[in-house]
Coordinates of N, CA and C in Angstrom, one line a residue:
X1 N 0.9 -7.9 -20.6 CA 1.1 -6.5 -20.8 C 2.5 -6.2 -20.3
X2 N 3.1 -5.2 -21.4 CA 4.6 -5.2 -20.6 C 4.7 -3.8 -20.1
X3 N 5.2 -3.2 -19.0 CA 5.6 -2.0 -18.3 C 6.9 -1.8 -18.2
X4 N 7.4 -0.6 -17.8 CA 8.5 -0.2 -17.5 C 8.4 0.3 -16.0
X5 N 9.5 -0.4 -15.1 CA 9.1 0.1 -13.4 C 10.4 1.1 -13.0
X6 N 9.9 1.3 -12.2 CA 11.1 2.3 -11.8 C 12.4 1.7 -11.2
X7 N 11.9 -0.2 -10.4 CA 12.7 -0.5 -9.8 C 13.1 -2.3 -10.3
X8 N 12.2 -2.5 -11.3 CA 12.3 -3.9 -11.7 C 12.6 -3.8 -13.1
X9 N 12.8 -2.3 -13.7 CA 13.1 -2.2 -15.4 C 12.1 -2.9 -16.2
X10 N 12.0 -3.5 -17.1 CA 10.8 -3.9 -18.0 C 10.5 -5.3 -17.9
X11 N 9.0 -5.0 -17.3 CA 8.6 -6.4 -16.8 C 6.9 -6.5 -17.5
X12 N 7.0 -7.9 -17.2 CA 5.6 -8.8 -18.0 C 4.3 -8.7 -17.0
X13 N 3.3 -7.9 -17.3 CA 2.4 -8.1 -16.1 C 0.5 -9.6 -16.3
X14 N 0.1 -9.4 -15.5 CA -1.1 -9.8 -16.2 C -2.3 -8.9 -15.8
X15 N -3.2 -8.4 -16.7 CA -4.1 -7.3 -16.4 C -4.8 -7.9 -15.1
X16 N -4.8 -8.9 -14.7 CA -5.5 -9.4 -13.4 C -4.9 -8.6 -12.1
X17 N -3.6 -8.3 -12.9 CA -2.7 -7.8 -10.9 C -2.4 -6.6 -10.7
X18 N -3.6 -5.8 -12.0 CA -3.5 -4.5 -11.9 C -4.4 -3.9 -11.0
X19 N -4.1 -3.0 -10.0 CA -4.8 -2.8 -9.0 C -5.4 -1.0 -9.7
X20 N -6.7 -0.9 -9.5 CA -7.8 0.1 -9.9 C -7.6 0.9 -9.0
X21 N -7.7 2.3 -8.9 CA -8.0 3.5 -8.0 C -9.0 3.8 -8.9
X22 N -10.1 3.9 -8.7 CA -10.9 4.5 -9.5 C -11.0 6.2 -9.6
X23 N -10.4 6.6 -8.2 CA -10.4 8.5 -8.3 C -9.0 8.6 -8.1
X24 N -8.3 7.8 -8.5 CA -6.3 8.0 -8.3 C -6.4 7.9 -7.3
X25 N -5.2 8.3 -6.5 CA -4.6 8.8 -5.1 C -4.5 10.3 -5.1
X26 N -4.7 10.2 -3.8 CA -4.6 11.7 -3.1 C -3.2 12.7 -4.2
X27 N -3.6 13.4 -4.7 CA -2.1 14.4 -5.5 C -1.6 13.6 -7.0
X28 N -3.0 12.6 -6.7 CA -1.7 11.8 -8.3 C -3.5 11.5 -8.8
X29 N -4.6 12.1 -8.9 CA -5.7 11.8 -9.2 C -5.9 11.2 -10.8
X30 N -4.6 11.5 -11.4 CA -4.7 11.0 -12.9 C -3.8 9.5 -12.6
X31 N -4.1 9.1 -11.7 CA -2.7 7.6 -11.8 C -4.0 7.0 -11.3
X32 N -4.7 6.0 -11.8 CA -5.6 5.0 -11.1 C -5.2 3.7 -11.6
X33 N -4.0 3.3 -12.3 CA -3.5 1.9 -12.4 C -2.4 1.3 -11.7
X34 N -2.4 0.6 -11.2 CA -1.0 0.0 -10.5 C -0.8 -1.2 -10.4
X35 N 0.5 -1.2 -10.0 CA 0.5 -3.1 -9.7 C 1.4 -3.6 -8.5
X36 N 1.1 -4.2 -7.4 CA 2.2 -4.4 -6.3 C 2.8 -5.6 -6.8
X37 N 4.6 -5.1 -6.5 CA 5.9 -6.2 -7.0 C 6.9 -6.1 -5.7
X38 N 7.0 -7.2 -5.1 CA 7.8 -7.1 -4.0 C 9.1 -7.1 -4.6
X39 N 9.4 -6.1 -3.5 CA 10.8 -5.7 -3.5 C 12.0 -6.7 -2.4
X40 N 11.5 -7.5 -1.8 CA 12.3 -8.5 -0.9 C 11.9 -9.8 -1.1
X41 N 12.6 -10.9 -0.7 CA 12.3 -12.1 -0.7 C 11.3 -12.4 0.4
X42 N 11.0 -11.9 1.4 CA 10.3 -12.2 2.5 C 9.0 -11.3 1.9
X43 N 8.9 -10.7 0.9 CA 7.3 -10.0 0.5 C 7.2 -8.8 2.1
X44 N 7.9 -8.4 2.3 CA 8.0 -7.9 3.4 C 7.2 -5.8 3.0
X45 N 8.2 -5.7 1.8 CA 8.3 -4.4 1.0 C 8.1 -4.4 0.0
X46 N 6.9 -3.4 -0.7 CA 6.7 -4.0 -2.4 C 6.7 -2.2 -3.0
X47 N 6.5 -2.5 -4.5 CA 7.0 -1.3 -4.8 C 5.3 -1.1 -5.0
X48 N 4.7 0.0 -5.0 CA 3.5 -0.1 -5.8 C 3.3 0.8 -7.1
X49 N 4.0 0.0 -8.0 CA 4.0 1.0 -9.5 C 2.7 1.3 -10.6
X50 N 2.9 2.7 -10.9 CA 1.9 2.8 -11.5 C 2.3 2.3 -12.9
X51 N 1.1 2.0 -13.7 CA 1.6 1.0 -14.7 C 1.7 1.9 -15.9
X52 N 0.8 3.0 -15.9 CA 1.2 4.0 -17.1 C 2.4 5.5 -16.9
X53 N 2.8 5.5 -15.7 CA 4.2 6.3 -15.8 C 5.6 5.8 -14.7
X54 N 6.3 5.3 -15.9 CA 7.4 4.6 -15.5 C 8.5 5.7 -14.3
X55 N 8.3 6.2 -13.6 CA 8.8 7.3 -12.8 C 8.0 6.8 -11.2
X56 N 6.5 6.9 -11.4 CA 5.7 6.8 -10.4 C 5.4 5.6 -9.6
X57 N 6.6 5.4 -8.3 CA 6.5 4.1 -7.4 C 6.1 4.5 -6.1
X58 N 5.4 3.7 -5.5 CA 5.4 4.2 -4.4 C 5.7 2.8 -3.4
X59 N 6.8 2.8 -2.4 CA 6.8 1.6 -1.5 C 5.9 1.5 -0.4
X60 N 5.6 0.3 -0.1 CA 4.6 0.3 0.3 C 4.9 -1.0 1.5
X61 N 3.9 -1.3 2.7 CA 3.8 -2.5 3.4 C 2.9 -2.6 4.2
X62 N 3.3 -4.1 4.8 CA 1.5 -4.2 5.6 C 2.1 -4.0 6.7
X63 N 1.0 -2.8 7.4 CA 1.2 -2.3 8.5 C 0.7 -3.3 9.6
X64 N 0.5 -4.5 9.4 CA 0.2 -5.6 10.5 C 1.8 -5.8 10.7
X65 N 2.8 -5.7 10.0 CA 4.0 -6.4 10.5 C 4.6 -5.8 11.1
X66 N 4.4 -4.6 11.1 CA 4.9 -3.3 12.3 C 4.5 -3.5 13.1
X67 N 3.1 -3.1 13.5 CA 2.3 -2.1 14.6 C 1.4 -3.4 14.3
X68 N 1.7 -3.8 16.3 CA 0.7 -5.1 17.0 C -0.7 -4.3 16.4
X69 N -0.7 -3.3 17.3 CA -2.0 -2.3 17.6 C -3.0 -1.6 17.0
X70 N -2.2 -1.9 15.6 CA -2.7 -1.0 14.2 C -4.4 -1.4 13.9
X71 N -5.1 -0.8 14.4 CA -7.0 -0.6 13.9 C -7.3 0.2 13.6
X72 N -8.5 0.6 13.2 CA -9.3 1.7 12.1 C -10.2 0.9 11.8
X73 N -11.7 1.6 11.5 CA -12.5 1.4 11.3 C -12.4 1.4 9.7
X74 N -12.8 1.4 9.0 CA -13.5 1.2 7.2 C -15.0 1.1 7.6
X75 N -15.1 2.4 6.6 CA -16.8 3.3 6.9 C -17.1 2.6 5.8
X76 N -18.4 2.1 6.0 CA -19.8 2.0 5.4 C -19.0 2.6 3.7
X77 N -19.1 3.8 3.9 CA -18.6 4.1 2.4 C -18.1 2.9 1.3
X78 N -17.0 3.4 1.9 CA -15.3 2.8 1.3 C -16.0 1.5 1.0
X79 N -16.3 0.4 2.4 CA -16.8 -1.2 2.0 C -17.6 -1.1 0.4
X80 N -18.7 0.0 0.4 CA -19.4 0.0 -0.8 C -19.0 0.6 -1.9
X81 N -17.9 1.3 -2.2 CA -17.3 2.0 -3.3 C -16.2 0.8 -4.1
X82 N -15.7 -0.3 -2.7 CA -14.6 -1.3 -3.3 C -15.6 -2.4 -3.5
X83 N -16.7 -2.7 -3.2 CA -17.3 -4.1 -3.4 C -17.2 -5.3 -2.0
X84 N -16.6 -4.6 -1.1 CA -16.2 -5.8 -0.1 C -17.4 -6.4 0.5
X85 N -17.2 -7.4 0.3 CA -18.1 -8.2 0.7 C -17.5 -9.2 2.1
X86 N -16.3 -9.5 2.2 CA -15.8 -10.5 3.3 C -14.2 -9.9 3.6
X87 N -13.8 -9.7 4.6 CA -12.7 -8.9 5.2 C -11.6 -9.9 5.0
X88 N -11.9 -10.7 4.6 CA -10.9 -11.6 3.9 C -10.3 -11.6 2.7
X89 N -11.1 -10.9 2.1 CA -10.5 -10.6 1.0 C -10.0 -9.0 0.7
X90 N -10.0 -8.7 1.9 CA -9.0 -6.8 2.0 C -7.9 -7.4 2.4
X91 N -6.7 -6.8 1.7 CA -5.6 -6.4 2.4 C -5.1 -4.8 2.2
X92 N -4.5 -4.2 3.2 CA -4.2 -3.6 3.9 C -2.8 -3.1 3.8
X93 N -2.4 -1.7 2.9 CA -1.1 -1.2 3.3 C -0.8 0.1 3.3
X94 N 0.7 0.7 3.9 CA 0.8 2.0 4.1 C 2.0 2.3 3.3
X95 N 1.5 3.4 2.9 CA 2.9 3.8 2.3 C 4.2 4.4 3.0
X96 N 5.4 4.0 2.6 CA 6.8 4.1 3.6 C 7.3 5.7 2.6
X97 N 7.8 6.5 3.7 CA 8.9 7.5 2.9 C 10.2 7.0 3.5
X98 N 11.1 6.5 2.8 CA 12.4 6.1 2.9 C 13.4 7.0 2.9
X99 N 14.1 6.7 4.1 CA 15.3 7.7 4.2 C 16.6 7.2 4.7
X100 N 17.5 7.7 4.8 CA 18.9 7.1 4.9 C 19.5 8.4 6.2
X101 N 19.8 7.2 7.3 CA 19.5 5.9 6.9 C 18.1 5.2 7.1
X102 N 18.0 4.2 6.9 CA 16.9 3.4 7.0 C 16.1 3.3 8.4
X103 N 16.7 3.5 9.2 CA 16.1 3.6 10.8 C 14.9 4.8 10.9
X104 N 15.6 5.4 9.9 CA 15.0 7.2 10.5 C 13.6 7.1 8.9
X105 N 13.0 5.8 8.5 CA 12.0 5.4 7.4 C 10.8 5.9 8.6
X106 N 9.9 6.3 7.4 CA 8.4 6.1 8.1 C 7.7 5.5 7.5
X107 N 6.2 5.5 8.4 CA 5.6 4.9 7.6 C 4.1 5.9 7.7
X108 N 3.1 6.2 6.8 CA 1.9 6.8 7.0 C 0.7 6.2 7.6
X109 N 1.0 5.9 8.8 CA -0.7 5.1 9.2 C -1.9 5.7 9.2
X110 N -2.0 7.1 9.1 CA -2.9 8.0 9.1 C -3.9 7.9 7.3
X111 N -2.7 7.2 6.5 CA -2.9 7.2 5.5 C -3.5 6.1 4.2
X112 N -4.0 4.8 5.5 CA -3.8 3.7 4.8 C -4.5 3.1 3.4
X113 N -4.0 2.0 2.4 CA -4.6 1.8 0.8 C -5.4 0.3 1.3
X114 N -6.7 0.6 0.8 CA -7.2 -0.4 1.1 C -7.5 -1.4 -0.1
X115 N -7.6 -2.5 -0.1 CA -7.7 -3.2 -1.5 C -8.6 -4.5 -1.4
X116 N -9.8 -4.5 -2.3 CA -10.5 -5.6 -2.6 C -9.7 -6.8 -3.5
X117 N -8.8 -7.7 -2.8 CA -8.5 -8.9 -3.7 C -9.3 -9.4 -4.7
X118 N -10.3 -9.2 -4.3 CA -11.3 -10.0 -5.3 C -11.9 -9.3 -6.8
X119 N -11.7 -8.1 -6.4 CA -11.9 -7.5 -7.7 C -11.0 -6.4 -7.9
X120 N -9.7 -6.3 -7.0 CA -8.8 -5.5 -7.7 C -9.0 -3.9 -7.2
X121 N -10.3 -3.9 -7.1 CA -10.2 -2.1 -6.5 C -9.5 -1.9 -5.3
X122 N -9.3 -0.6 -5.4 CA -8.6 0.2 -4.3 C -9.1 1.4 -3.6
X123 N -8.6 2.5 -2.8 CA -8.2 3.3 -2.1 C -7.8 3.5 -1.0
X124 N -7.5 4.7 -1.4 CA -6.0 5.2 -0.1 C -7.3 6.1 0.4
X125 N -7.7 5.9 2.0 CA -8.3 6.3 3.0 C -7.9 7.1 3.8
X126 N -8.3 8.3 4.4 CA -7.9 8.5 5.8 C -8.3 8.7 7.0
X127 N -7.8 8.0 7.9 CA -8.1 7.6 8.9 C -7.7 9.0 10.0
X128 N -9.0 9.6 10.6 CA -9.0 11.0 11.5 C -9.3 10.5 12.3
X129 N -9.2 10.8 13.5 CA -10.1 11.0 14.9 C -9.1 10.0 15.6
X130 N -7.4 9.8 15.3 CA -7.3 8.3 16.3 C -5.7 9.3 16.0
X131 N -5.1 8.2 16.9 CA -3.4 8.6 17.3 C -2.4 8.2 16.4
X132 N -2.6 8.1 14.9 CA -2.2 7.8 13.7 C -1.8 9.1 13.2
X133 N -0.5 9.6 12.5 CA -0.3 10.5 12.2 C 0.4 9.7 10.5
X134 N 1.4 10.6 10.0 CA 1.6 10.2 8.7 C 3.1 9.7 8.5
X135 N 3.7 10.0 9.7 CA 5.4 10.0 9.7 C 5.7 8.9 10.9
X136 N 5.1 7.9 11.1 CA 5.3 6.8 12.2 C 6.6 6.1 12.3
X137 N 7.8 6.3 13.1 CA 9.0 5.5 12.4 C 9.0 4.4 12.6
X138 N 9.5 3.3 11.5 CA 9.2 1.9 11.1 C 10.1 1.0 12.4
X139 N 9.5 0.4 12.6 CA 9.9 -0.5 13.2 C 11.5 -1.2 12.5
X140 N 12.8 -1.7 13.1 CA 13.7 -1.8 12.8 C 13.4 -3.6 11.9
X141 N 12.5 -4.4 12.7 CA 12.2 -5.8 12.0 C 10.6 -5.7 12.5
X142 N 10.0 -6.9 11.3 CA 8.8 -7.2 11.9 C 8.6 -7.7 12.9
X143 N 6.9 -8.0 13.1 CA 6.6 -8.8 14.6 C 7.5 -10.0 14.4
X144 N 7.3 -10.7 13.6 CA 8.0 -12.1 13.0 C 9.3 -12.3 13.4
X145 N 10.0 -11.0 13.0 CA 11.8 -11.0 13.6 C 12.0 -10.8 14.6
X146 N 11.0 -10.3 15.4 CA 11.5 -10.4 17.1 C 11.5 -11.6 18.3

């Protein structure tokens, strides 16, 4: 299937790496298809584009490579609305608002997209009752680069 991205211009996908929101995202409830494309060679930053409007990206990353500390529960719900069956097969990311410069990026931990690898479903969660807010500033390098 071919798309138009906002940040890779027109690319080849396979309907396998289309990732499902079944109720959209929070404010974009008509967007429930996407696809994660990394934006670096280290897979560090990916774009997460919606596959039916060429405008609609959102960057995205795993908030393990920031924040040692980063936990939240995943309610009962959520596990049974994506199918999870083994925590091995969730990954885990937050959406970044980018700013210039780059130091002064955040990231949403309050806000995190949770994803069944195994079957492609999604949602973006939020996480209340903890010290997670939505504007967390990014760390300058990951755990990895220190």
């Amino acid at each position: 299937m071919k798309i138009n991205t906002c940040y890779h211009g027109d690319i080849t996908i396979q309907e396998s790496d289309i990732i499902t929101f079944k109720n959209g995202l929070p404010g974009f409830e008509d967007e429930k298809k996407f696809v994660l494309l990394s934006l670096t060679e280290e897979n560090v930053y990916f774009s997460m584009q919606s596959v039916s409007t060429t405008d609609l990206a959102f960057i995205v990353t795993n908030p393990f490579l920031f924040y040692n500390d980063y936990e939240f529960e995943l309610e009962e719900s959520t596990q049974q609305a994506l199918a999870i069956s083994a925590s091995q097969s969730v990954e885990i990311y937050v959406v970044l608002t980018i700013a210039d410069p780059f130091e002064k990026s955040t990231a949403n931990l309050q806000g995190p997209i949770v994803i069944n690898k195994e079957n492609q479903l999604a949602k973006q969660i939020v996480v209340n009752g903890t010290k997670y807010n939505t504007k967390h500033i990014l760390p300058l390098s990951t755990k990895e680069e220190k």
